[in-house]
PDB file of C-alpha atoms in Angstrom:
ATOM      1  CA  MET R 108       9.666  16.695  17.437  1.00 67.00           C
ATOM      2  CA  THR R 109       9.443  13.087  18.663  1.00 83.00           C
ATOM      3  CA  ASP R 110       6.250  11.210  17.840  1.00 88.00           C
ATOM      4  CA  GLN R 111       5.440   9.036  20.868  1.00 93.00           C
ATOM      5  CA  ARG R 112       3.487   6.613  18.712  1.00 94.00           C
ATOM      6  CA  TRP R 113       6.830   5.258  17.530  1.00 98.00           C
ATOM      7  CA  ALA R 114       8.469   5.022  20.963  1.00 96.00           C
ATOM      8  CA  GLY R 115      10.070   1.587  21.290  1.00 96.00           C
ATOM      9  CA  VAL R 116       8.728   0.325  17.949  1.00 97.00           C
ATOM     10  CA  ARG R 117      12.113  -0.274  16.344  1.00 97.00           C
ATOM     11  CA  GLU R 118      13.244  -2.129  19.461  1.00 97.00           C
ATOM     12  CA  ARG R 119      10.114  -4.305  19.377  1.00 97.00           C
ATOM     13  CA  VAL R 120      10.806  -5.243  15.758  1.00 97.00           C
ATOM     14  CA  GLU R 121      14.415  -6.086  16.624  1.00 95.00           C
ATOM     15  CA  ALA R 122      13.219  -8.221  19.555  1.00 95.00           C
ATOM     16  CA  LEU R 123      10.925 -10.151  17.252  1.00 94.00           C
ATOM     17  CA  ALA R 124      13.761 -10.708  14.793  1.00 92.00           C
ATOM     18  CA  ALA R 125      15.696 -12.555  17.518  1.00 91.00           C
ATOM     19  CA  LEU R 126      12.918 -15.128  18.029  1.00 91.00           C
ATOM     20  CA  PRO R 127      12.856 -18.370  16.001  1.00 88.00           C
ATOM     21  CA  ALA R 128       9.062 -18.242  16.188  1.00 89.00           C
ATOM     22  CA  SER R 129       9.017 -14.944  14.281  1.00 91.00           C
ATOM     23  CA  SER R 130       9.356 -16.949  11.062  1.00 91.00           C
ATOM     24  CA  GLU R 131       5.702 -17.930  11.571  1.00 92.00           C
ATOM     25  CA  VAL R 132       4.619 -14.349  10.829  1.00 94.00           C
ATOM     26  CA  PHE R 133       3.303 -13.976   7.288  1.00 95.00           C
ATOM     27  CA  GLY R 134       5.795 -12.212   5.033  1.00 95.00           C
ATOM     28  CA  ALA R 135       8.717 -12.536   7.443  1.00 94.00           C
ATOM     29  CA  LEU R 136      10.740 -14.527   4.919  1.00 91.00           C
ATOM     30  CA  GLY R 137      10.409 -11.534   2.611  1.00 93.00           C
ATOM     31  CA  HIS R 138      11.455  -8.653   4.867  1.00 95.00           C
ATOM     32  CA  ARG R 139      13.504 -10.860   7.271  1.00 94.00           C
ATOM     33  CA  TRP R 140      12.777  -8.382  10.075  1.00 96.00           C
ATOM     34  CA  ALA R 141      15.332  -5.927   8.684  1.00 96.00           C
ATOM     35  CA  LEU R 142      14.625  -2.203   9.070  1.00 97.00           C
ATOM     36  CA  ALA R 143      16.452   0.388   7.015  1.00 97.00           C
ATOM     37  CA  ASP R 144      18.164   3.185   8.910  1.00 98.00           C
ATOM     38  CA  PRO R 145      15.879   6.145   9.668  1.00 98.00           C
ATOM     39  CA  LEU R 146      16.109   9.181   7.410  1.00 98.00           C
ATOM     40  CA  GLY R 147      17.796  12.295   8.688  1.00 97.00           C
ATOM     41  CA  GLU R 148      15.827  15.535   8.707  1.00 96.00           C
ATOM     42  CA  ASP R 149      17.884  16.811   5.764  1.00 97.00           C
ATOM     43  CA  ASP R 150      17.094  13.662   3.783  1.00 97.00           C
ATOM     44  CA  LEU R 151      13.381  14.019   4.526  1.00 98.00           C
ATOM     45  CA  ALA R 152      13.460  17.675   3.476  1.00 98.00           C
ATOM     46  CA  GLU R 153      15.171  16.766   0.207  1.00 98.00           C
ATOM     47  CA  LEU R 154      12.697  13.943  -0.449  1.00 98.00           C
ATOM     48  CA  GLU R 155       9.688  16.215   0.063  1.00 98.00           C
ATOM     49  CA  ALA R 156      11.256  18.997  -1.999  1.00 97.00           C
ATOM     50  CA  GLN R 157      11.682  16.632  -4.926  1.00 97.00           C
ATOM     51  CA  LEU R 158       8.124  15.343  -4.583  1.00 96.00           C
ATOM     52  CA  GLY R 159       6.659  18.813  -4.132  1.00 97.00           C
ATOM     53  CA  VAL R 160       4.482  17.620  -1.260  1.00 97.00           C
ATOM     54  CA  ARG R 161       4.646  17.134   2.507  1.00 98.00           C
ATOM     55  CA  LEU R 162       4.170  13.506   3.430  1.00 98.00           C
ATOM     56  CA  PRO R 163       1.524  12.547   6.043  1.00 98.00           C
ATOM     57  CA  GLU R 164       2.774  13.202   9.577  1.00 97.00           C
ATOM     58  CA  GLU R 165       2.605   9.628  10.857  1.00 98.00           C
ATOM     59  CA  TYR R 166       4.604   8.413   7.888  1.00 98.00           C
ATOM     60  CA  ARG R 167       7.112  11.285   8.128  1.00 98.00           C
ATOM     61  CA  THR R 168       7.902  10.458  11.743  1.00 98.00           C
ATOM     62  CA  PHE R 169       8.074   6.740  10.954  1.00 98.00           C
ATOM     63  CA  LEU R 170      10.748   7.500   8.371  1.00 98.00           C
ATOM     64  CA  THR R 171      12.814   9.546  10.821  1.00 97.00           C
ATOM     65  CA  GLN R 172      12.258   7.527  14.018  1.00 97.00           C
ATOM     66  CA  VAL R 173      11.745   3.888  12.953  1.00 98.00           C
ATOM     67  CA  GLY R 174      13.233   3.353   9.513  1.00 98.00           C
ATOM     68  CA  ALA R 175      13.068   4.264   5.836  1.00 98.00           C
ATOM     69  CA  GLY R 176      11.342   0.947   5.130  1.00 98.00           C
ATOM     70  CA  GLY R 177      11.690  -2.759   5.788  1.00 98.00           C
ATOM     71  CA  ALA R 178       9.952  -5.037   8.286  1.00 98.00           C
ATOM     72  CA  GLY R 179       6.228  -4.414   8.347  1.00 98.00           C
ATOM     73  CA  PRO R 180       2.846  -5.644   7.150  1.00 98.00           C
ATOM     74  CA  ALA R 181       2.868  -8.490   4.614  1.00 97.00           C
ATOM     75  CA  TYR R 182       6.241  -8.432   2.812  1.00 97.00           C
ATOM     76  CA  GLY R 183       7.294  -5.194   4.465  1.00 98.00           C
ATOM     77  CA  VAL R 184       7.116  -1.431   4.019  1.00 98.00           C
ATOM     78  CA  PHE R 185       8.625  -0.382   0.710  1.00 98.00           C
ATOM     79  CA  PRO R 186      11.943   1.394   1.346  1.00 98.00           C
ATOM     80  CA  VAL R 187      12.451   4.922   0.065  1.00 98.00           C
ATOM     81  CA  ARG R 188      15.976   5.494  -1.260  1.00 97.00           C
ATOM     82  CA  ARG R 189      18.021   8.077  -3.093  1.00 96.00           C
ATOM     83  CA  VAL R 190      19.244   6.630  -6.404  1.00 94.00           C
ATOM     84  CA  TRP R 191      21.511   8.809  -8.567  1.00 94.00           C
ATOM     85  CA  GLY R 192      20.349  11.866  -6.684  1.00 93.00           C
ATOM     86  CA  ARG R 193      16.632  11.123  -7.001  1.00 96.00           C
ATOM     87  CA  TRP R 194      14.366   9.689  -4.317  1.00 97.00           C
ATOM     88  CA  ARG R 195      12.052   6.795  -5.069  1.00 97.00           C
ATOM     89  CA  TRP R 196      10.227   3.887  -3.427  1.00 98.00           C
ATOM     90  CA  GLU R 197      11.382   0.386  -4.288  1.00 97.00           C
ATOM     91  CA  GLY R 198       9.249  -2.755  -4.274  1.00 97.00           C
ATOM     92  CA  ASP R 199       6.916  -4.875  -6.354  1.00 96.00           C
ATOM     93  CA  GLY R 200       4.504  -2.355  -7.869  1.00 96.00           C
ATOM     94  CA  ALA R 201       6.110   0.789  -6.464  1.00 97.00           C
ATOM     95  CA  GLY R 202       6.368   2.143 -10.003  1.00 95.00           C
ATOM     96  CA  LEU R 203       2.563   2.249 -10.296  1.00 95.00           C
ATOM     97  CA  ALA R 204       2.598   5.528  -8.350  1.00 96.00           C
ATOM     98  CA  ASP R 205       3.108   8.738 -10.303  1.00 95.00           C
ATOM     99  CA  LEU R 206       5.620  10.585  -8.133  1.00 96.00           C
ATOM    100  CA  SER R 207       5.331  13.684 -10.292  1.00 95.00           C
ATOM    101  CA  ALA R 208       1.656  14.083  -9.349  1.00 94.00           C
ATOM    102  CA  LEU R 209       1.706  13.411  -5.613  1.00 97.00           C
ATOM    103  CA  ALA R 210       0.624  16.968  -4.829  1.00 96.00           C
ATOM    104  CA  GLU R 211      -2.613  16.358  -6.759  1.00 95.00           C
ATOM    105  CA  PRO R 212      -5.379  15.125  -4.443  1.00 95.00           C
ATOM    106  CA  PHE R 213      -6.421  11.511  -4.312  1.00 94.00           C
ATOM    107  CA  PRO R 214     -10.052  11.333  -5.540  1.00 88.00           C
ATOM    108  CA  GLU R 215     -12.319  12.761  -2.831  1.00 75.00           C
ATOM    109  CA  LYS R 216     -14.840   9.955  -3.152  1.00 67.00           C
ATOM    110  CA  GLY R 217     -12.174   7.335  -3.734  1.00 63.00           C
ATOM    111  CA  PRO R 218     -11.434   5.800  -7.148  1.00 63.00           C
ATOM    112  CA  ALA R 219     -14.855   6.437  -8.771  1.00 64.00           C
ATOM    113  CA  PRO R 220     -16.370   2.931  -8.481  1.00 68.00           C
ATOM    114  CA  GLU R 221     -19.396   4.013 -10.499  1.00 74.00           C
ATOM    115  CA  LEU R 222     -17.241   3.811 -13.636  1.00 75.00           C
ATOM    116  CA  LEU R 223     -16.584   0.154 -12.956  1.00 77.00           C
ATOM    117  CA  ASP R 224     -20.233  -0.510 -12.106  1.00 80.00           C
ATOM    118  CA  ALA R 225     -21.300   0.927 -15.435  1.00 83.00           C
ATOM    119  CA  LEU R 226     -18.756  -1.176 -17.294  1.00 83.00           C
ATOM    120  CA  LEU R 227     -19.754  -4.341 -15.441  1.00 82.00           C
ATOM    121  CA  ALA R 228     -23.301  -3.831 -16.666  1.00 85.00           C
ATOM    122  CA  GLU R 229     -21.963  -3.974 -20.240  1.00 87.00           C
ATOM    123  CA  ARG R 230     -20.048  -7.242 -19.832  1.00 86.00           C
ATOM    124  CA  PRO R 231     -20.919  -9.603 -22.715  1.00 90.00           C
ATOM    125  CA  GLU R 232     -23.110 -12.617 -21.976  1.00 90.00           C
ATOM    126  CA  GLU R 233     -22.626 -15.791 -23.994  1.00 89.00           C
ATOM    127  CA  GLU R 234     -26.342 -16.266 -24.635  1.00 90.00           C
ATOM    128  CA  ASP R 235     -26.389 -12.959 -26.563  1.00 91.00           C
ATOM    129  CA  TYR R 236     -24.121 -14.379 -29.304  1.00 89.00           C
ATOM    130  CA  ASP R 237     -24.848 -16.984 -31.956  1.00 90.00           C
ATOM    131  CA  GLU R 238     -21.182 -17.840 -32.513  1.00 89.00           C
ATOM    132  CA  ILE R 239     -18.679 -18.580 -29.743  1.00 91.00           C
ATOM    133  CA  GLU R 240     -15.983 -16.791 -31.725  1.00 92.00           C
ATOM    134  CA  ASP R 241     -18.026 -13.593 -31.689  1.00 89.00           C
ATOM    135  CA  PHE R 242     -18.542 -13.951 -27.938  1.00 90.00           C
ATOM    136  CA  ASP R 243     -14.807 -14.485 -27.355  1.00 90.00           C
ATOM    137  CA  ASP R 244     -13.991 -11.386 -29.417  1.00 91.00           C
ATOM    138  CA  ALA R 245     -16.505  -9.319 -27.446  1.00 90.00           C
ATOM    139  CA  VAL R 246     -15.104 -10.523 -24.113  1.00 89.00           C
ATOM    140  CA  GLU R 247     -11.549  -9.709 -25.220  1.00 93.00           C
ATOM    141  CA  GLU R 248     -12.593  -6.195 -26.241  1.00 92.00           C
ATOM    142  CA  TRP R 249     -14.476  -5.736 -22.958  1.00 88.00           C
ATOM    143  CA  ASP R 250     -11.502  -6.961 -20.932  1.00 88.00           C
ATOM    144  CA  GLU R 251      -9.302  -4.319 -22.551  1.00 91.00           C
ATOM    145  CA  ARG R 252     -11.787  -1.595 -21.612  1.00 88.00           C
ATOM    146  CA  TRP R 253     -12.090  -3.008 -18.076  1.00 84.00           C
ATOM    147  CA  GLU R 254      -8.328  -3.022 -17.552  1.00 88.00           C
ATOM    148  CA  ALA R 255      -8.016   0.523 -18.902  1.00 88.00           C
ATOM    149  CA  VAL R 256     -10.592   1.833 -16.421  1.00 85.00           C
ATOM    150  CA  LEU R 257      -9.510  -0.322 -13.462  1.00 85.00           C
ATOM    151  CA  PHE R 258      -5.854   0.687 -13.729  1.00 89.00           C
ATOM    152  CA  ALA R 259      -6.303   4.261 -14.929  1.00 87.00           C
ATOM    153  CA  PRO R 260      -3.538   6.381 -13.304  1.00 89.00           C
ATOM    154  CA  ALA R 261      -6.072   9.046 -12.306  1.00 88.00           C
ATOM    155  CA  ARG R 262      -7.626   6.592  -9.838  1.00 88.00           C
ATOM    156  CA  THR R 263      -4.477   6.575  -7.662  1.00 94.00           C
ATOM    157  CA  THR R 264      -3.299  10.157  -8.070  1.00 95.00           C
ATOM    158  CA  GLY R 265      -1.827  11.539  -4.859  1.00 97.00           C
ATOM    159  CA  ALA R 266      -0.864   8.156  -3.379  1.00 98.00           C
ATOM    160  CA  ILE R 267       2.168   5.881  -3.148  1.00 98.00           C
ATOM    161  CA  VAL R 268       2.419   2.092  -3.055  1.00 98.00           C
ATOM    162  CA  ILE R 269       3.901   1.104   0.310  1.00 98.00           C
ATOM    163  CA  CYS R 270       3.427  -2.657   0.560  1.00 98.00           C
ATOM    164  CA  HIS R 271       3.106  -5.851  -1.486  1.00 97.00           C
ATOM    165  CA  ALA R 272       0.873  -8.542  -0.016  1.00 96.00           C
ATOM    166  CA  GLY R 273       1.664 -11.204  -2.606  1.00 95.00           C
ATOM    167  CA  CYS R 274       0.015 -12.241  -5.889  1.00 95.00           C
ATOM    168  CA  ALA R 275       0.131  -8.608  -7.132  1.00 95.00           C
ATOM    169  CA  LEU R 276      -2.078  -7.439  -4.236  1.00 97.00           C
ATOM    170  CA  ARG R 277      -0.804  -4.151  -2.796  1.00 97.00           C
ATOM    171  CA  GLU R 278      -1.544  -1.346  -0.353  1.00 98.00           C
ATOM    172  CA  TRP R 279      -1.336   2.392  -0.951  1.00 98.00           C
ATOM    173  CA  LEU R 280      -0.757   5.355   1.347  1.00 98.00           C
ATOM    174  CA  VAL R 281      -2.695   8.474   0.370  1.00 98.00           C
ATOM    175  CA  VAL R 282      -0.437  11.525   0.411  1.00 98.00           C
ATOM    176  CA  SER R 283      -2.746  14.313  -0.770  1.00 97.00           C
ATOM    177  CA  GLY R 284      -6.423  15.198  -0.576  1.00 95.00           C
ATOM    178  CA  PRO R 285      -9.188  14.516   1.970  1.00 94.00           C
ATOM    179  CA  HIS R 286      -8.037  10.906   2.508  1.00 96.00           C
ATOM    180  CA  ARG R 287      -4.472  12.004   3.279  1.00 97.00           C
ATOM    181  CA  GLY R 288      -2.683   9.664   5.672  1.00 98.00           C
ATOM    182  CA  THR R 289      -5.008   6.667   5.166  1.00 98.00           C
ATOM    183  CA  VAL R 290      -4.078   3.264   3.773  1.00 98.00           C
ATOM    184  CA  TRP R 291      -6.019   1.665   0.904  1.00 97.00           C
ATOM    185  CA  SER R 292      -6.162  -1.954  -0.212  1.00 96.00           C
ATOM    186  CA  ASP R 293      -5.498  -2.666  -3.896  1.00 95.00           C
ATOM    187  CA  PRO R 294      -6.898  -6.069  -4.970  1.00 94.00           C
ATOM    188  CA  ARG R 295      -7.226  -5.079  -8.628  1.00 92.00           C
ATOM    189  CA  ALA R 296      -5.187  -8.113  -9.683  1.00 92.00           C
ATOM    190  CA  ASP R 297      -8.259 -10.104  -8.569  1.00 91.00           C
ATOM    191  CA  ASP R 298     -10.620  -7.758 -10.454  1.00 85.00           C
ATOM    192  CA  ALA R 299     -11.784  -6.119  -7.224  1.00 86.00           C
ATOM    193  CA  ASP R 300     -11.626  -2.378  -6.643  1.00 86.00           C
ATOM    194  CA  LEU R 301      -9.470  -0.258  -4.368  1.00 90.00           C
ATOM    195  CA  SER R 302     -10.984   0.363  -0.952  1.00 92.00           C
ATOM    196  CA  PRO R 303      -9.905   2.000   2.321  1.00 95.00           C
ATOM    197  CA  LEU R 304      -8.756  -0.205   5.164  1.00 97.00           C
ATOM    198  CA  LEU R 305     -11.197   0.139   8.072  1.00 96.00           C
ATOM    199  CA  ASP R 306     -10.839  -0.578  11.782  1.00 95.00           C
ATOM    200  CA  ALA R 307     -13.398  -2.430  13.929  1.00 92.00           C
ATOM    201  CA  GLU R 308     -15.410   0.784  14.322  1.00 95.00           C
ATOM    202  CA  GLY R 309     -15.499   1.402  10.578  1.00 95.00           C
ATOM    203  CA  ARG R 310     -12.971   4.258  10.634  1.00 96.00           C
ATOM    204  CA  GLN R 311     -10.326   4.588   7.943  1.00 97.00           C
ATOM    205  CA  VAL R 312      -6.974   3.223   9.079  1.00 98.00           C
ATOM    206  CA  THR R 313      -4.067   5.658   9.118  1.00 98.00           C
ATOM    207  CA  PHE R 314      -0.434   4.711   8.629  1.00 98.00           C
ATOM    208  CA  ALA R 315       0.488   4.478  12.322  1.00 98.00           C
ATOM    209  CA  ARG R 316      -2.457   2.218  13.167  1.00 97.00           C
ATOM    210  CA  TRP R 317      -1.762   0.091  10.085  1.00 98.00           C
ATOM    211  CA  TYR R 318       1.819  -0.488  11.202  1.00 98.00           C
ATOM    212  CA  THR R 319       1.292  -0.900  14.934  1.00 98.00           C
ATOM    213  CA  ALA R 320      -1.681  -3.252  14.439  1.00 97.00           C
ATOM    214  CA  TRP R 321       0.597  -5.457  12.346  1.00 97.00           C
ATOM    215  CA  LEU R 322       3.313  -5.322  15.013  1.00 97.00           C
ATOM    216  CA  GLU R 323       0.870  -6.270  17.781  1.00 96.00           C
ATOM    217  CA  GLU R 324      -0.434  -9.225  15.767  1.00 96.00           C
ATOM    218  CA  ALA R 325       3.133 -10.303  14.911  1.00 96.00           C
ATOM    219  CA  GLU R 326       3.987 -10.334  18.611  1.00 94.00           C
ATOM    220  CA  ARG R 327       0.895 -12.413  19.383  1.00 93.00           C
ATOM    221  CA  THR R 328       1.819 -14.879  16.630  1.00 92.00           C
ATOM    222  CA  ALA R 329       5.351 -15.234  18.000  1.00 88.00           C
ATOM    223  CA  ARG R 330       4.026 -15.826  21.518  1.00 82.00           C
ATOM    224  CA  ARG R 331       1.564 -18.470  20.355  1.00 82.00           C
ATOM    225  CA  SER R 332       4.403 -20.172  18.499  1.00 69.00           C
ATOM    226  CA  GLY R 333       6.603 -20.415  21.568  1.00 63.00           C
ATOM    227  CA  GLY R 334       8.425 -17.125  21.996  1.00 49.00           C
ATOM    228  CA  THR R 335       7.853 -14.030  24.099  1.00 50.00           C
ATOM    229  CA  PRO R 336       9.470 -10.872  22.704  1.00 43.00           C
ATOM    230  CA  GLU R 337      11.066  -8.515  25.157  1.00 42.00           C
ATOM    231  CA  VAL R 338       9.781  -4.947  24.841  1.00 41.00           C
TER     232      VAL R 338
END
């Protein structure tokens, strides 16, 4: 069944690629406006069979109607490819996702921020130590605990990394659980926690809105920079 949300989207991306001004769009030098070929229905069926889970509908139809990855938000949508008979996503940080556990639900309340709050309350303070060496040792030990909690695999169960925004900042697509189909920001490289992307009304952003909002802004950027894409 054709998903009308994707009608003309590939053509709009290709139109942008033809404009010199499209280089002004953030991340364009990374994805270079290239879209992978769409997946066939047999390929999609094989991918989901290997994963043991049905992908969110908006993402499934993107894969079969627009492309299996490429031009998109930031440095592009991570492509999904079959390598030696096994399907996987490729990109900076794609390996953070546990593909063997995608059928397990993403945490219902998100990645349990209360664990981080509790740990933050235990962060060493220099004035509590008589010797700077003791303080440095305590901070090093605390940092190890912080990293272990912040990047615990259980916090991203049931999700895949779909985009790299630079400087180890990434975005995830939730595949299973009550947040299925929504996109989450991952700024953990800056010691901030995962959080859902929200629209102007405070609603969680789903894959289709995430992608089309980027495309609309890319078109506006190209127009402001001297080009008008043909749709």
